[in-house]
């Protein structure tokens, strides 16, 4: 079992996903079809292993909302919020009206601390769906895989709180 | 956004951040399992302290803004969101007070509030729908309503365990209290509508509505709490009391049910239980199963072994998502190895460490 590296379009279409070079922002298949490619979001995230690139540093000088969040594109945000709603929300806690939360994420009106927390809770699952898509024979696969964007989960929220 | 603004969003944020501290940090779990003093991290504070801090903020904010009392201007959605946020705090309070050894903050006396409405009804509300008491009049509740009922019983089970750990009850008193709580669990099941009882058909029906995982969570919770209630009666060295054998077998029964539902949840689409606390509950189920493996009848062994393997496989899966599950996996293994070497791990009465790991977070 491999970590899924295909982009979401190719995964959905169950086709081979290839890139011209490592860390390409777009796969050849999407390029050909002129589609927006999810690899862009992943490579953006991976460029810098420091999670601080997406959230303000603990020593961020001002209260203004972090501009860095724009690095996590809307597609990824919505993907993670959906994972959160599916796998966590309504299980150990129930805090939101799901349609309202989805709409607020889409309109970008969710308070940052809530959006960050949700994304960091959900990021651990983000390779899971592709894994279950890859799972052909229906047998559970317990092989160890490090979710590719696991670094997302250390959004340094804790430090954010600290710095208050 | 300032964490100290008094509003609902900050209560929700504090719950989420508290959750994150709980699953990312290992030090506090270490202290839970091994009884060592919490170690300090780089910033001179501990994750456990952060959880207590976040939850403390959440509870106090909630009380200050009078959750879950609706404002007259609140629509139906906001009203239910406040209610659910409040019951979430109640649930967290019941779970975290034992794990972090802090007193319960919300009393059962606060329970005059409505229980959450049916999830389907809630999801279909529109933000501008006006509030209506009719939403809360029906006899059937949402799955979360039933989870709250169980959390109340769970709170009482923890109080019983605390008394046991403190040696504050004699055998007969302990049995009496266990019997009372057993009746509460039976009443709970009697109240549960037929379509919410556990069956594969009901599971599939809920899954089709997008509620498969919440349905699984409800039933995992039920069997977990019941396993905990009867757990002290697994102790072979405990003095014989009239119901010891029955309670001991109930403990194993619920541990088996837990394991079977968990496995099933991972086999049916849109049902798998993958949230953090499943790890802890699976360890408790495994502990009871290990007891059967060590002391059970020959004919019970193959199935018990296979259930233990299923539990373990799911723990490994959970560990991939939740780093703190690591300790939950290693502790039972150590216990099992020790248990096979010398069969004394089940002296629960004398073993505060094991009690902590079973009753704790």
Coordinates of C-alpha atoms in Angstrom, one line a residue:
Chain A
X1 CA 0.0 0.0 0.0
X2 CA 1.3 3.4 -1.0
X3 CA 0.5 6.9 0.2
X4 CA -1.8 8.3 -2.4
X5 CA 0.0 10.8 -4.5
X6 CA -2.6 11.3 -7.2
X7 CA -4.5 14.5 -7.4
X8 CA -8.2 14.6 -6.5
X9 CA -9.4 14.8 -10.1
X10 CA -7.4 11.8 -11.1
X11 CA -8.4 9.9 -8.1
X12 CA -12.0 10.5 -8.8
X13 CA -11.6 9.5 -12.4
X14 CA -9.5 6.5 -11.3
X15 CA -6.8 7.4 -13.9
X16 CA -3.1 7.5 -13.6
X17 CA -1.8 10.8 -12.3
X18 CA 1.6 11.9 -13.5
X19 CA 3.7 14.9 -13.2
X20 CA 6.5 16.2 -15.3
X21 CA 8.7 16.9 -12.3
X22 CA 8.6 16.3 -8.6
X23 CA 6.6 19.0 -6.7
X24 CA 4.8 20.0 -9.8
X25 CA 1.9 22.4 -9.2
X26 CA -0.3 20.6 -11.7
X27 CA -0.4 17.1 -13.0
X28 CA -0.2 16.4 -16.8
X29 CA -3.8 15.1 -16.9
X30 CA -5.2 18.2 -15.4
X31 CA -3.0 20.3 -17.5
X32 CA -4.3 18.6 -20.6
X33 CA -7.9 19.1 -19.5
X34 CA -7.3 22.6 -18.3
X35 CA -8.6 21.7 -14.8
X36 CA -7.5 23.1 -11.5
X37 CA -5.3 20.5 -9.9
X38 CA -5.2 19.6 -6.1
X39 CA -1.5 19.1 -6.3
X40 CA -1.1 22.8 -6.2
X41 CA -2.5 22.9 -2.6
X42 CA -0.3 20.0 -1.5
X43 CA 2.9 21.3 -2.9
X44 CA 2.2 24.7 -1.4
X45 CA 1.8 23.1 1.9
X46 CA 4.8 21.0 1.5
X47 CA 7.2 23.7 0.4
X48 CA 7.8 24.7 3.9
X49 CA 7.8 22.0 6.5
X50 CA 7.3 24.6 9.2
X51 CA 3.6 24.8 10.0
X52 CA 4.2 28.4 11.0
X53 CA 4.0 29.2 7.4
X54 CA 0.3 28.9 7.5
X55 CA -0.5 30.4 10.8
X56 CA 0.9 33.4 12.5
X57 CA 4.1 32.9 14.5
X58 CA 3.5 32.9 18.2
X59 CA 5.3 36.2 18.3
X60 CA 3.2 37.7 15.5
X61 CA 3.1 41.3 16.2
X62 CA -0.5 42.2 15.7
X63 CA -4.0 41.0 16.1
X64 CA -4.7 41.3 12.4
X65 CA -5.9 38.1 10.8
X66 CA -3.1 36.0 9.3
X67 CA -2.7 36.4 5.5
X68 CA -0.9 33.2 5.4
X69 CA -4.1 31.2 5.7
X70 CA -4.8 31.9 2.0
X71 CA -2.1 29.3 1.3
X72 CA -4.7 26.7 2.3
X73 CA -7.0 27.0 -0.6
X74 CA -10.7 26.9 -0.4
X75 CA -10.9 23.4 -1.8
X76 CA -8.6 22.1 0.9
X77 CA -10.4 23.9 3.6
X78 CA -13.8 22.6 2.5
X79 CA -12.3 19.1 2.2
X80 CA -11.0 19.2 5.7
X81 CA -14.1 20.7 7.2
X82 CA -16.1 17.9 5.5
X83 CA -13.8 15.3 7.0
X84 CA -14.2 16.9 10.4
X85 CA -18.0 16.8 10.0
X86 CA -18.0 13.2 8.9
X87 CA -15.5 11.7 11.3
X88 CA -15.4 13.8 14.4
X89 CA -18.3 16.1 14.7
X90 CA -21.4 14.6 16.5
X91 CA -19.2 11.9 18.0
X92 CA -17.2 13.1 21.0
X93 CA -18.7 16.6 20.7
X94 CA -21.4 18.4 18.8
X95 CA -20.9 22.1 18.3
X96 CA -22.1 23.3 14.9
X97 CA -25.0 23.3 12.5
X98 CA -23.3 21.5 9.7
X99 CA -25.0 23.4 6.8
X100 CA -24.2 26.7 8.5
X101 CA -20.6 25.8 9.1
X102 CA -20.1 24.7 5.5
X103 CA -21.6 28.0 4.3
X104 CA -19.5 30.0 6.6
X105 CA -16.4 28.2 5.5
X106 CA -17.3 28.9 1.9
X107 CA -17.9 32.6 2.6
X108 CA -14.7 32.7 4.7
X109 CA -16.5 34.0 7.8
X110 CA -15.5 31.3 10.3
X111 CA -13.4 32.7 13.1
X112 CA -9.8 31.7 12.5
X113 CA -9.3 29.8 15.7
X114 CA -12.2 27.6 14.9
X115 CA -11.2 27.0 11.3
X116 CA -7.6 26.2 12.3
X117 CA -8.7 23.8 15.0
X118 CA -11.1 22.0 12.7
X119 CA -8.5 21.7 10.0
X120 CA -5.9 20.4 12.4
X121 CA -8.3 17.9 13.8
X122 CA -9.2 16.7 10.3
X123 CA -5.9 16.9 8.6
X124 CA -4.8 13.5 10.0
X125 CA -7.6 11.9 8.0
X126 CA -6.9 13.6 4.7
X127 CA -5.1 10.6 3.2
X128 CA -7.6 8.2 4.6
X129 CA -10.3 8.7 2.0
X130 CA -7.9 8.1 -0.8
X131 CA -6.7 5.1 1.0
X132 CA -10.2 3.7 1.3
X133 CA -10.6 4.4 -2.4
X134 CA -7.5 2.4 -3.1
X135 CA -8.7 -0.4 -1.0
X136 CA -9.9 -2.7 -3.7
X137 CA -10.7 -6.0 -1.9
X138 CA -12.6 -4.4 1.0
X139 CA -10.2 -5.9 3.6
X140 CA -9.0 -3.6 6.2
X141 CA -5.5 -2.4 5.6
X142 CA -3.6 -1.6 8.8
X143 CA -0.3 -0.9 7.2
X144 CA 1.4 2.1 8.7
X145 CA 1.2 5.1 6.5
X146 CA 2.1 8.6 7.6
X147 CA -0.6 10.9 6.2
X148 CA 1.3 13.1 3.8
X149 CA 0.1 16.4 5.2
X150 CA 0.3 15.4 8.8
X151 CA 2.3 18.5 9.4
X152 CA -0.9 20.4 9.0
X153 CA -2.1 19.2 12.3
X154 CA 0.5 21.1 14.2
X155 CA -1.0 24.4 13.4
X156 CA 0.6 25.8 16.5
X157 CA -2.8 26.7 17.9
X158 CA -1.5 26.0 21.3
X159 CA 1.2 28.6 20.8
X160 CA -1.3 31.0 19.6
X161 CA -3.2 30.7 22.8
X162 CA 0.1 30.9 24.7
X163 CA 0.9 34.2 23.1
X164 CA -2.3 35.8 24.3
Chain B
X1 CA -10.5 37.4 17.7
X2 CA -9.9 37.5 21.4
X3 CA -10.3 34.2 23.3
X4 CA -11.7 36.2 26.2
X5 CA -14.6 37.7 24.4
X6 CA -17.7 36.3 25.9
X7 CA -19.5 34.6 23.1
X8 CA -20.6 31.3 21.8
X9 CA -17.9 31.0 19.2
X10 CA -15.2 31.2 21.9
X11 CA -16.8 28.4 23.9
X12 CA -16.7 26.3 20.7
X13 CA -13.1 27.4 20.0
X14 CA -12.1 26.5 23.6
X15 CA -13.6 23.0 23.2
X16 CA -11.8 22.5 19.9
X17 CA -8.5 23.7 21.2
X18 CA -8.9 21.6 24.4
X19 CA -9.5 18.6 22.1
X20 CA -6.3 19.3 20.2
X21 CA -4.2 19.6 23.3
X22 CA -5.6 16.3 24.4
X23 CA -4.7 14.4 21.3
X24 CA -1.4 15.9 20.4
X25 CA 0.2 15.9 23.8
X26 CA 1.5 12.8 25.3
X27 CA 2.9 14.0 28.7
X28 CA -0.5 14.1 30.4
X29 CA -1.4 10.6 29.2
X30 CA 1.8 9.4 30.5
X31 CA 0.9 10.8 33.8
X32 CA -2.5 9.2 33.6
X33 CA -1.1 5.8 32.8
X34 CA 2.0 5.7 34.9
X35 CA 1.2 8.0 37.8
X36 CA 4.4 10.0 37.2
X37 CA 4.2 13.8 37.7
X38 CA 3.5 15.6 34.5
X39 CA 6.7 16.7 32.8
X40 CA 7.1 20.2 31.6
X41 CA 7.4 21.0 28.0
X42 CA 9.5 23.6 26.4
X43 CA 7.2 26.4 27.3
X44 CA 7.2 25.4 31.0
X45 CA 3.6 24.3 30.9
X46 CA 2.0 20.9 30.4
X47 CA -0.6 19.8 27.9
X48 CA -2.7 18.6 30.8
X49 CA -2.7 22.1 32.2
X50 CA -3.6 23.4 28.8
X51 CA -6.6 21.1 28.6
X52 CA -7.7 22.1 32.0
X53 CA -7.2 25.7 31.1
X54 CA -9.1 25.4 27.8
X55 CA -12.0 23.5 29.3
X56 CA -12.0 25.8 32.3
X57 CA -12.4 28.7 30.0
X58 CA -15.1 26.9 28.0
X59 CA -17.1 26.1 31.2
X60 CA -16.8 29.6 32.6
X61 CA -17.6 31.3 29.3
X62 CA -20.6 29.1 29.0
X63 CA -21.8 29.9 32.4
X64 CA -21.2 33.7 31.9
X65 CA -23.2 33.8 28.6
X66 CA -25.9 31.6 30.3
X67 CA -25.7 28.7 27.9
X68 CA -27.9 27.2 26.8
X69 CA -30.6 29.8 27.5
X70 CA -31.7 31.2 24.2
X71 CA -32.0 35.0 23.6
X72 CA -35.4 36.0 22.5
X73 CA -34.0 36.9 19.1
X74 CA -32.4 33.5 18.5
X75 CA -33.7 31.4 15.6
X76 CA -34.2 27.7 15.8
X77 CA -30.7 26.9 14.6
X78 CA -28.9 29.1 17.1
X79 CA -31.1 27.8 19.9
X80 CA -30.2 24.2 19.1
X81 CA -26.5 25.0 18.6
X82 CA -26.4 26.6 22.1
X83 CA -28.1 23.5 23.5
X84 CA -25.7 21.1 21.8
X85 CA -22.7 23.1 22.8
X86 CA -23.9 23.0 26.3
X87 CA -24.5 19.3 26.3
X88 CA -21.0 18.8 24.7
X89 CA -19.6 20.6 27.7
X90 CA -21.5 18.2 30.0
X91 CA -20.2 15.2 28.1
X92 CA -16.6 16.5 28.2
X93 CA -17.0 17.2 31.9
X94 CA -18.0 13.6 32.6
X95 CA -15.1 12.3 30.5
X96 CA -12.4 14.7 31.5
X97 CA -13.0 14.9 35.3
X98 CA -11.9 11.3 35.7
X99 CA -9.1 11.5 33.3
X100 CA -7.6 14.7 34.7
X101 CA -8.6 14.1 38.3
X102 CA -10.5 17.3 38.6
X103 CA -14.0 17.6 40.1
X104 CA -17.0 17.5 37.8
X105 CA -18.0 21.1 37.0
X106 CA -21.5 20.8 35.8
X107 CA -24.0 19.1 38.1
X108 CA -26.8 16.8 37.1
X109 CA -29.1 19.4 38.6
X110 CA -28.4 21.5 35.4
X111 CA -30.3 18.9 33.5
X112 CA -33.6 20.7 33.2
X113 CA -32.6 21.7 29.7
X114 CA -34.1 20.1 26.7
X115 CA -32.1 17.3 25.1
X116 CA -30.8 17.8 21.6
X117 CA -33.4 17.4 18.9
X118 CA -33.2 14.7 16.2
X119 CA -30.1 15.3 14.0
X120 CA -32.1 15.0 10.8
X121 CA -34.5 17.7 11.9
X122 CA -31.7 19.9 13.0
X123 CA -29.8 19.5 9.8
X124 CA -32.8 20.6 7.8
X125 CA -33.4 23.8 9.8
X126 CA -32.7 27.0 8.0
X127 CA -30.8 29.8 9.8
X128 CA -33.8 32.0 9.6
X129 CA -36.3 29.5 10.8
X130 CA -38.0 30.8 13.9
X131 CA -37.6 28.9 17.2
X132 CA -40.4 26.6 18.2
X133 CA -40.8 24.6 21.3
X134 CA -42.5 22.0 19.2
X135 CA -39.1 20.9 18.1
X136 CA -38.5 19.6 21.7
X137 CA -41.8 18.2 22.6
X138 CA -41.6 14.8 20.9
X139 CA -40.6 11.8 22.9
X140 CA -37.8 10.7 20.7
X141 CA -34.5 12.5 20.9
X142 CA -31.6 12.9 18.6
X143 CA -28.7 10.4 18.9
X144 CA -26.9 13.0 21.0
X145 CA -29.9 13.1 23.4
X146 CA -29.3 9.5 24.1
X147 CA -25.6 10.0 24.4
X148 CA -26.3 12.6 27.0
X149 CA -28.5 10.2 29.0
X150 CA -25.6 7.7 29.0
X151 CA -23.1 10.4 30.0
X152 CA -25.2 11.0 33.1
X153 CA -25.0 7.4 34.1
X154 CA -21.3 7.4 33.3
X155 CA -20.8 10.3 35.7
X156 CA -22.4 8.1 38.4
X157 CA -20.2 5.1 37.5
X158 CA -17.2 7.3 38.0
X159 CA -18.3 8.4 41.4
X160 CA -18.8 4.8 42.3
X161 CA -15.3 3.9 41.1
X162 CA -13.8 6.8 43.1
X163 CA -15.5 5.5 46.2
X164 CA -14.1 2.0 45.4
X165 CA -10.6 3.4 44.9
X166 CA -10.8 5.2 48.1
X167 CA -12.0 2.1 49.9
X168 CA -15.0 4.0 51.1
X169 CA -17.6 1.2 50.5
X170 CA -17.9 -2.2 51.8
X171 CA -18.7 -5.1 49.5
X172 CA -22.5 -5.0 50.1
X173 CA -22.6 -1.2 49.6
X174 CA -20.6 -1.5 46.4
X175 CA -22.9 -4.2 45.1
X176 CA -26.0 -2.2 45.9
X177 CA -24.7 0.8 44.0
X178 CA -23.6 -1.3 41.1
X179 CA -27.1 -2.8 41.1
X180 CA -28.7 0.6 41.0
X181 CA -26.6 1.7 38.1
X182 CA -27.2 -1.5 36.3
X183 CA -30.9 -0.7 36.6
X184 CA -30.3 2.7 35.1
X185 CA -28.5 1.1 32.1
X186 CA -31.4 -1.3 31.7
X187 CA -33.9 1.6 31.9
X188 CA -31.9 3.4 29.2
X189 CA -32.2 0.4 26.9
X190 CA -35.9 0.1 27.6
X191 CA -36.4 3.8 26.7
X192 CA -34.4 3.5 23.5
X193 CA -36.8 3.4 20.5
X194 CA -36.6 0.2 18.5
X195 CA -35.0 1.8 15.5
X196 CA -32.1 3.0 17.6
X197 CA -31.3 -0.4 19.2
X198 CA -28.2 -1.9 17.8
X199 CA -28.7 -4.2 14.8
X200 CA -27.0 -4.4 11.5
X201 CA -30.2 -3.3 9.8
X202 CA -30.5 -0.2 12.0
X203 CA -26.8 0.5 11.5
X204 CA -27.2 0.5 7.7
X205 CA -30.4 2.6 8.0
X206 CA -28.5 5.2 10.0
X207 CA -25.6 5.1 7.6
X208 CA -27.9 5.8 4.7
X209 CA -29.0 9.0 6.5
X210 CA -25.4 10.1 7.2
X211 CA -25.7 9.1 10.9
X212 CA -23.9 5.8 10.8
X213 CA -20.9 7.0 12.8
X214 CA -22.9 8.8 15.4
X215 CA -25.1 5.6 15.8
X216 CA -21.9 3.6 16.3
X217 CA -20.6 6.2 18.8
X218 CA -23.8 5.8 20.9
X219 CA -23.5 2.1 21.1
X220 CA -19.8 2.0 21.7
X221 CA -20.4 4.4 24.5
X222 CA -23.2 2.2 26.0
X223 CA -21.0 -0.9 26.0
X224 CA -18.0 0.9 27.2
X225 CA -19.8 2.4 30.2
X226 CA -21.3 -1.0 31.1
X227 CA -17.9 -2.7 30.8
X228 CA -16.6 -0.1 33.2
X229 CA -19.5 -0.5 35.7
X230 CA -18.9 -4.2 36.1
X231 CA -15.1 -4.2 35.7
X232 CA -14.2 -4.4 39.4
X233 CA -16.0 -7.7 39.5
X234 CA -13.5 -9.4 37.2
X235 CA -11.2 -9.5 40.2
X236 CA -10.8 -13.1 41.2
X237 CA -9.3 -12.2 44.5
X238 CA -12.3 -10.1 45.6
X239 CA -14.4 -11.7 48.3
X240 CA -17.4 -13.6 47.0
X241 CA -20.5 -11.5 47.0
X242 CA -24.0 -12.7 45.8
X243 CA -23.7 -11.1 42.3
X244 CA -20.0 -11.2 41.6
X245 CA -20.1 -14.0 39.1
X246 CA -23.1 -12.4 37.2
X247 CA -21.4 -8.9 37.1
X248 CA -18.1 -10.4 36.0
X249 CA -19.8 -12.2 33.1
X250 CA -21.7 -9.0 32.2
X251 CA -18.5 -7.1 32.1
X252 CA -17.1 -9.7 29.6
X253 CA -20.4 -9.6 27.6
X254 CA -20.2 -5.9 27.1
X255 CA -16.5 -6.0 26.3
X256 CA -17.4 -8.6 23.6
X257 CA -20.3 -6.5 22.3
X258 CA -18.0 -3.4 22.1
X259 CA -15.4 -5.3 20.2
X260 CA -18.0 -6.7 17.7
X261 CA -19.6 -3.4 17.1
X262 CA -16.2 -1.7 16.6
X263 CA -15.2 -4.3 14.1
X264 CA -18.5 -4.1 12.3
X265 CA -18.2 -0.3 12.1
X266 CA -15.0 -0.7 10.2
X267 CA -16.5 -3.1 7.8
X268 CA -19.6 -1.0 6.8
X269 CA -19.2 2.0 4.7
X270 CA -19.6 5.4 6.3
X271 CA -19.7 3.8 9.8
X272 CA -16.1 3.5 11.0
X273 CA -15.3 4.8 14.5
X274 CA -12.1 6.8 14.2
X275 CA -12.3 9.5 16.7
X276 CA -9.7 9.8 19.4
X277 CA -11.6 8.4 22.4
X278 CA -12.3 5.1 20.6
X279 CA -8.7 4.2 21.4
X280 CA -9.3 4.4 25.2
X281 CA -12.5 2.5 25.0
X282 CA -10.9 -0.2 22.9
X283 CA -8.2 -0.6 25.5
X284 CA -10.8 -1.2 28.2
X285 CA -12.7 -3.7 26.1
X286 CA -9.3 -5.4 25.4
X287 CA -8.5 -5.5 29.1
X288 CA -11.7 -7.5 29.8
X289 CA -11.0 -9.7 26.9
X290 CA -7.5 -10.4 28.1
X291 CA -9.0 -11.5 31.4
X292 CA -11.0 -14.2 29.5
X293 CA -7.9 -15.2 27.6
X294 CA -6.0 -15.7 30.9
X295 CA -8.7 -17.2 33.0
X296 CA -11.5 -18.3 30.7
X297 CA -12.7 -21.7 29.6
X298 CA -10.9 -23.5 26.8
X299 CA -13.8 -23.1 24.3
X300 CA -13.9 -19.3 24.8
X301 CA -10.3 -18.8 23.8
X302 CA -10.2 -18.9 20.0
X303 CA -13.0 -16.3 19.7
X304 CA -11.5 -14.1 22.4
X305 CA -8.1 -14.2 20.7
X306 CA -9.7 -13.2 17.4
X307 CA -11.6 -10.3 19.1
X308 CA -8.4 -9.1 20.7
X309 CA -6.7 -9.1 17.4
X310 CA -9.5 -7.1 15.9
X311 CA -9.3 -4.6 18.7
X312 CA -5.5 -4.4 18.4
X313 CA -5.7 -3.9 14.6
X314 CA -8.1 -1.0 15.1
X315 CA -5.8 0.5 17.8
X316 CA -3.0 0.4 15.3
X317 CA -5.1 2.2 12.8
X318 CA -6.1 4.8 15.3
X319 CA -2.5 5.3 16.3
X320 CA -1.8 6.5 12.8
X321 CA -4.2 9.3 13.3
X322 CA -3.8 10.1 17.0
X323 CA -0.3 10.0 18.3
X324 CA -1.4 9.7 21.9
X325 CA -2.9 6.3 21.2
X326 CA 0.6 5.0 21.2
X327 CA 0.6 4.8 25.0
X328 CA -2.8 3.1 25.0
X329 CA -1.3 0.4 22.7
X330 CA 1.9 -0.1 24.7
X331 CA 0.4 -0.3 28.2
X332 CA -1.9 -3.3 27.6
X333 CA 0.9 -5.1 25.8
X334 CA 3.1 -4.6 28.8
X335 CA 0.3 -5.6 31.1
X336 CA -0.3 -8.7 29.0
X337 CA 3.3 -9.7 29.1
X338 CA 3.5 -9.1 32.8
X339 CA 0.2 -10.9 33.2
X340 CA 1.4 -14.0 31.5
X341 CA 4.6 -14.0 33.5
X342 CA 2.8 -13.7 36.8
X343 CA -0.9 -13.8 37.0
X344 CA -1.3 -11.0 39.4
X345 CA -2.3 -8.0 37.3
X346 CA -5.9 -8.3 38.2
X347 CA -5.5 -7.5 41.9
X348 CA -7.5 -4.4 41.0
X349 CA -8.3 -3.5 44.6
X350 CA -4.6 -3.0 45.3
X351 CA -3.6 -1.6 42.0
X352 CA -4.4 2.0 41.8
X353 CA -2.3 2.2 38.6
X354 CA -4.5 -0.2 36.7
X355 CA -7.7 1.4 38.1
X356 CA -6.5 4.7 36.9
X357 CA -5.8 3.4 33.4
X358 CA -9.2 1.8 33.3
X359 CA -11.3 4.5 34.9
X360 CA -9.3 7.4 33.5
X361 CA -9.5 9.3 30.3

